[in-house]
Amino acid sequence: MRSMIQLLSAAAIVCLLPAAAHAQNQGATLFQSNCQMCHGADGKGSTPTGQALKVVNLHDPAVVKMTDTDLANVIGKGKRNMPAFGSRLTPPQIENLVSFIRALQKQ
Ligand code: HEC
């Protein structure tokens, strides 16, 4: 009985843990296909397109200070040269991108 419980809780942990990792992975994939050409894989915006459009470095303290809602709003509505993604991405996809940006800022 005891080992059954251990087995079940191990299975529960295996099932639950990847949920957070999954959101971040999805964010990474979305970032690669929608954002990387301007913001660069590292988020510093040092790509030729990024420099031409005067992309903001996502590690900039001003961006780090923004709330998750602020980030989601900019992604959804756009800002100057930054295109709006609200019609192309779903709100959960934008949330995944926000968690990906947060992970990037910690690197
Ligand atoms: C066509 C190039 C381009 C693409 C594609 C792009 N961005 Fe941007 N992004 C910009 C530019 C330019 C800025 C600077 C806007 C400004 O003038 O403040 C910016 C700014 C930002 C900011 C900082 C906003 C602020 O208020 O300082 C975030 C966060 C951001 N982009 C996220 C994303 C995400 C996530 C994606 C992909 C879904 C994305 N961007 C795709 C060009 C781009």
mmCIF file of C-alpha atoms and ligand atoms in Angstrom:
data_model
loop_
_atom_site.group_PDB
_atom_site.id
_atom_site.type_symbol
_atom_site.label_atom_id
_atom_site.label_comp_id
_atom_site.label_asym_id
_atom_site.label_seq_id
_atom_site.Cartn_x
_atom_site.Cartn_y
_atom_site.Cartn_z
ATOM 1 C CA MET A 1 0.000 0.000 0.000
ATOM 2 C CA ARG A 2 2.748 2.402 0.990
ATOM 3 C CA SER A 3 4.688 1.857 -2.218
ATOM 4 C CA MET A 4 1.472 2.327 -4.160
ATOM 5 C CA ILE A 5 1.087 5.778 -2.580
ATOM 6 C CA GLN A 6 4.716 6.572 -3.340
ATOM 7 C CA LEU A 7 4.218 5.478 -6.895
ATOM 8 C CA LEU A 8 1.102 7.617 -7.252
ATOM 9 C CA SER A 9 2.708 10.729 -5.784
ATOM 10 C CA ALA A 10 5.753 10.268 -8.001
ATOM 11 C CA ALA A 11 3.432 10.044 -10.985
ATOM 12 C CA ALA A 12 1.613 13.200 -9.835
ATOM 13 C CA ILE A 13 4.897 15.122 -9.574
ATOM 14 C CA VAL A 14 5.953 13.958 -13.018
ATOM 15 C CA CYS A 15 2.624 15.147 -14.393
ATOM 16 C CA LEU A 16 2.556 18.524 -12.625
ATOM 17 C CA LEU A 17 6.152 19.739 -12.944
ATOM 18 C CA PRO A 18 6.265 20.146 -16.704
ATOM 19 C CA ALA A 19 3.268 22.515 -16.710
ATOM 20 C CA ALA A 20 5.422 25.566 -15.883
ATOM 21 C CA ALA A 21 8.275 24.378 -18.091
ATOM 22 C CA HIS A 22 5.782 23.794 -20.874
ATOM 23 C CA ALA A 23 4.516 27.405 -20.755
ATOM 24 C CA GLN A 24 8.092 28.649 -21.019
ATOM 25 C CA ASN A 25 8.930 26.258 -23.865
ATOM 26 C CA GLN A 26 5.873 27.393 -25.745
ATOM 27 C CA GLY A 27 6.957 30.974 -25.143
ATOM 28 C CA ALA A 28 10.417 30.148 -26.505
ATOM 29 C CA THR A 29 8.935 28.673 -29.682
ATOM 30 C CA LEU A 30 6.600 31.650 -30.126
ATOM 31 C CA PHE A 31 9.476 34.065 -29.516
ATOM 32 C CA GLN A 32 11.631 32.296 -32.126
ATOM 33 C CA SER A 33 8.977 32.525 -34.811
ATOM 34 C CA ASN A 34 7.494 35.978 -34.043
ATOM 35 C CA CYS A 35 9.988 38.140 -32.185
ATOM 36 C CA GLN A 36 13.528 36.920 -32.702
ATOM 37 C CA MET A 37 14.077 38.615 -36.087
ATOM 38 C CA CYS A 38 13.859 41.991 -34.351
ATOM 39 C CA HIS A 39 14.701 41.273 -30.716
ATOM 40 C CA GLY A 40 17.438 38.644 -31.269
ATOM 41 C CA ALA A 41 17.572 35.240 -29.535
ATOM 42 C CA ASP A 42 19.033 36.900 -26.425
ATOM 43 C CA GLY A 43 16.433 39.708 -26.399
ATOM 44 C CA LYS A 44 19.092 42.397 -26.765
ATOM 45 C CA GLY A 45 17.844 43.530 -30.163
ATOM 46 C CA SER A 46 21.275 43.464 -31.779
ATOM 47 C CA THR A 47 19.970 41.961 -35.054
ATOM 48 C CA PRO A 48 20.234 44.167 -38.183
ATOM 49 C CA THR A 49 16.420 44.541 -38.236
ATOM 50 C CA GLY A 50 16.405 45.298 -34.528
ATOM 51 C CA GLN A 51 19.013 48.019 -34.913
ATOM 52 C CA ALA A 52 17.297 49.550 -37.932
ATOM 53 C CA LEU A 53 13.981 49.733 -36.040
ATOM 54 C CA LYS A 54 15.575 50.893 -32.762
ATOM 55 C CA VAL A 55 14.402 47.878 -30.785
ATOM 56 C CA VAL A 56 14.425 48.142 -27.013
ATOM 57 C CA ASN A 57 16.787 45.793 -25.168
ATOM 58 C CA LEU A 58 14.481 43.467 -23.215
ATOM 59 C CA HIS A 59 17.113 43.388 -20.432
ATOM 60 C CA ASP A 60 16.857 47.167 -20.041
ATOM 61 C CA PRO A 61 15.932 48.068 -16.423
ATOM 62 C CA ALA A 62 12.966 50.062 -17.779
ATOM 63 C CA VAL A 63 11.553 46.892 -19.370
ATOM 64 C CA VAL A 64 12.409 44.724 -16.332
ATOM 65 C CA LYS A 65 10.442 47.223 -14.217
ATOM 66 C CA MET A 66 7.293 46.954 -16.380
ATOM 67 C CA THR A 67 4.512 44.757 -14.988
ATOM 68 C CA ASP A 68 3.419 41.568 -16.759
ATOM 69 C CA THR A 69 0.233 43.402 -17.771
ATOM 70 C CA ASP A 70 2.273 46.258 -19.315
ATOM 71 C CA LEU A 71 4.317 43.741 -21.318
ATOM 72 C CA ALA A 72 1.200 41.880 -22.458
ATOM 73 C CA ASN A 73 -0.345 45.209 -23.547
ATOM 74 C CA VAL A 74 2.685 46.211 -25.628
ATOM 75 C CA ILE A 75 2.771 42.767 -27.275
ATOM 76 C CA GLY A 76 -0.970 42.878 -27.980
ATOM 77 C CA LYS A 77 -1.248 46.514 -29.070
ATOM 78 C CA GLY A 78 2.237 47.319 -30.367
ATOM 79 C CA LYS A 79 4.254 50.479 -29.762
ATOM 80 C CA ARG A 80 5.865 52.726 -32.415
ATOM 81 C CA ASN A 81 7.933 50.299 -34.609
ATOM 82 C CA MET A 82 6.845 47.294 -32.551
ATOM 83 C CA PRO A 83 3.995 45.538 -34.399
ATOM 84 C CA ALA A 84 0.749 44.577 -32.586
ATOM 85 C CA PHE A 85 0.279 40.832 -32.117
ATOM 86 C CA GLY A 86 -3.198 40.933 -30.590
ATOM 87 C CA SER A 87 -4.864 39.630 -33.738
ATOM 88 C CA ARG A 88 -2.245 36.940 -34.421
ATOM 89 C CA LEU A 89 -1.674 35.505 -30.933
ATOM 90 C CA THR A 90 -4.171 34.351 -28.292
ATOM 91 C CA PRO A 91 -4.058 35.834 -24.761
ATOM 92 C CA PRO A 92 -2.552 32.552 -23.372
ATOM 93 C CA GLN A 93 0.174 32.693 -26.055
ATOM 94 C CA ILE A 94 0.964 36.296 -25.052
ATOM 95 C CA GLU A 95 1.146 35.167 -21.401
ATOM 96 C CA ASN A 96 3.614 32.436 -22.408
ATOM 97 C CA LEU A 97 5.716 35.078 -24.168
ATOM 98 C CA VAL A 98 5.682 37.250 -21.043
ATOM 99 C CA SER A 99 6.960 34.315 -18.914
ATOM 100 C CA PHE A 100 9.601 33.633 -21.552
ATOM 101 C CA ILE A 101 10.762 37.291 -21.438
ATOM 102 C CA ARG A 102 10.937 37.095 -17.617
ATOM 103 C CA ALA A 103 13.112 33.954 -17.865
ATOM 104 C CA LEU A 104 15.317 35.692 -20.452
ATOM 105 C CA GLN A 105 15.750 38.729 -18.175
ATOM 106 C CA LYS A 106 17.081 36.459 -15.405
ATOM 107 C CA GLN A 107 19.850 35.075 -17.625
HETATM 108 C C1 HEC B 1 9.348 44.266 -36.547
HETATM 109 C C2 HEC B 1 10.225 44.177 -35.399
HETATM 110 C C3 HEC B 1 9.642 43.668 -34.092
HETATM 111 C C4 HEC B 1 9.045 42.452 -33.865
HETATM 112 C C5 HEC B 1 8.749 41.353 -34.873
HETATM 113 C C6 HEC B 1 8.753 42.416 -32.447
HETATM 114 N N1 HEC B 1 9.155 43.580 -31.839
HETATM 115 FE FE1 HEC B 1 9.027 44.008 -29.842
HETATM 116 N N2 HEC B 1 9.790 45.856 -30.203
HETATM 117 C C7 HEC B 1 10.177 46.339 -31.434
HETATM 118 C C8 HEC B 1 10.575 47.725 -31.307
HETATM 119 C C9 HEC B 1 11.076 48.617 -32.424
HETATM 120 C C10 HEC B 1 10.419 48.055 -29.942
HETATM 121 C C11 HEC B 1 10.671 49.428 -29.283
HETATM 122 C C12 HEC B 1 9.365 50.167 -29.218
HETATM 123 C C13 HEC B 1 9.565 51.581 -28.699
HETATM 124 O O1 HEC B 1 9.854 52.447 -29.506
HETATM 125 O O2 HEC B 1 9.451 51.753 -27.483
HETATM 126 C C14 HEC B 1 9.934 46.856 -29.274
HETATM 127 C C15 HEC B 1 9.671 46.781 -27.927
HETATM 128 C C16 HEC B 1 9.268 45.625 -27.273
HETATM 129 C C17 HEC B 1 9.087 45.519 -25.852
HETATM 130 C C18 HEC B 1 9.385 46.617 -24.822
HETATM 131 C C19 HEC B 1 8.222 47.537 -24.738
HETATM 132 C C20 HEC B 1 8.491 48.805 -24.002
HETATM 133 O O3 HEC B 1 7.483 49.445 -23.663
HETATM 134 O O4 HEC B 1 9.651 49.204 -23.792
HETATM 135 C C21 HEC B 1 8.669 44.242 -25.598
HETATM 136 C C22 HEC B 1 8.349 43.635 -24.246
HETATM 137 C C23 HEC B 1 8.574 43.568 -26.868
HETATM 138 N N3 HEC B 1 8.945 44.437 -27.880
HETATM 139 C C24 HEC B 1 8.197 42.269 -27.031
HETATM 140 C C25 HEC B 1 8.041 41.641 -28.268
HETATM 141 C C26 HEC B 1 7.532 40.309 -28.444
HETATM 142 C C27 HEC B 1 7.139 39.365 -27.318
HETATM 143 C C28 HEC B 1 7.492 40.058 -29.771
HETATM 144 C C29 HEC B 1 6.996 38.828 -30.480
HETATM 145 C C30 HEC B 1 5.620 38.449 -30.254
HETATM 146 C C31 HEC B 1 8.009 41.243 -30.442
HETATM 147 N N4 HEC B 1 8.326 42.172 -29.499
HETATM 148 C C32 HEC B 1 8.151 41.350 -31.821
HETATM 149 C C33 HEC B 1 10.208 45.641 -32.623
HETATM 150 C C34 HEC B 1 9.700 44.371 -32.817
#
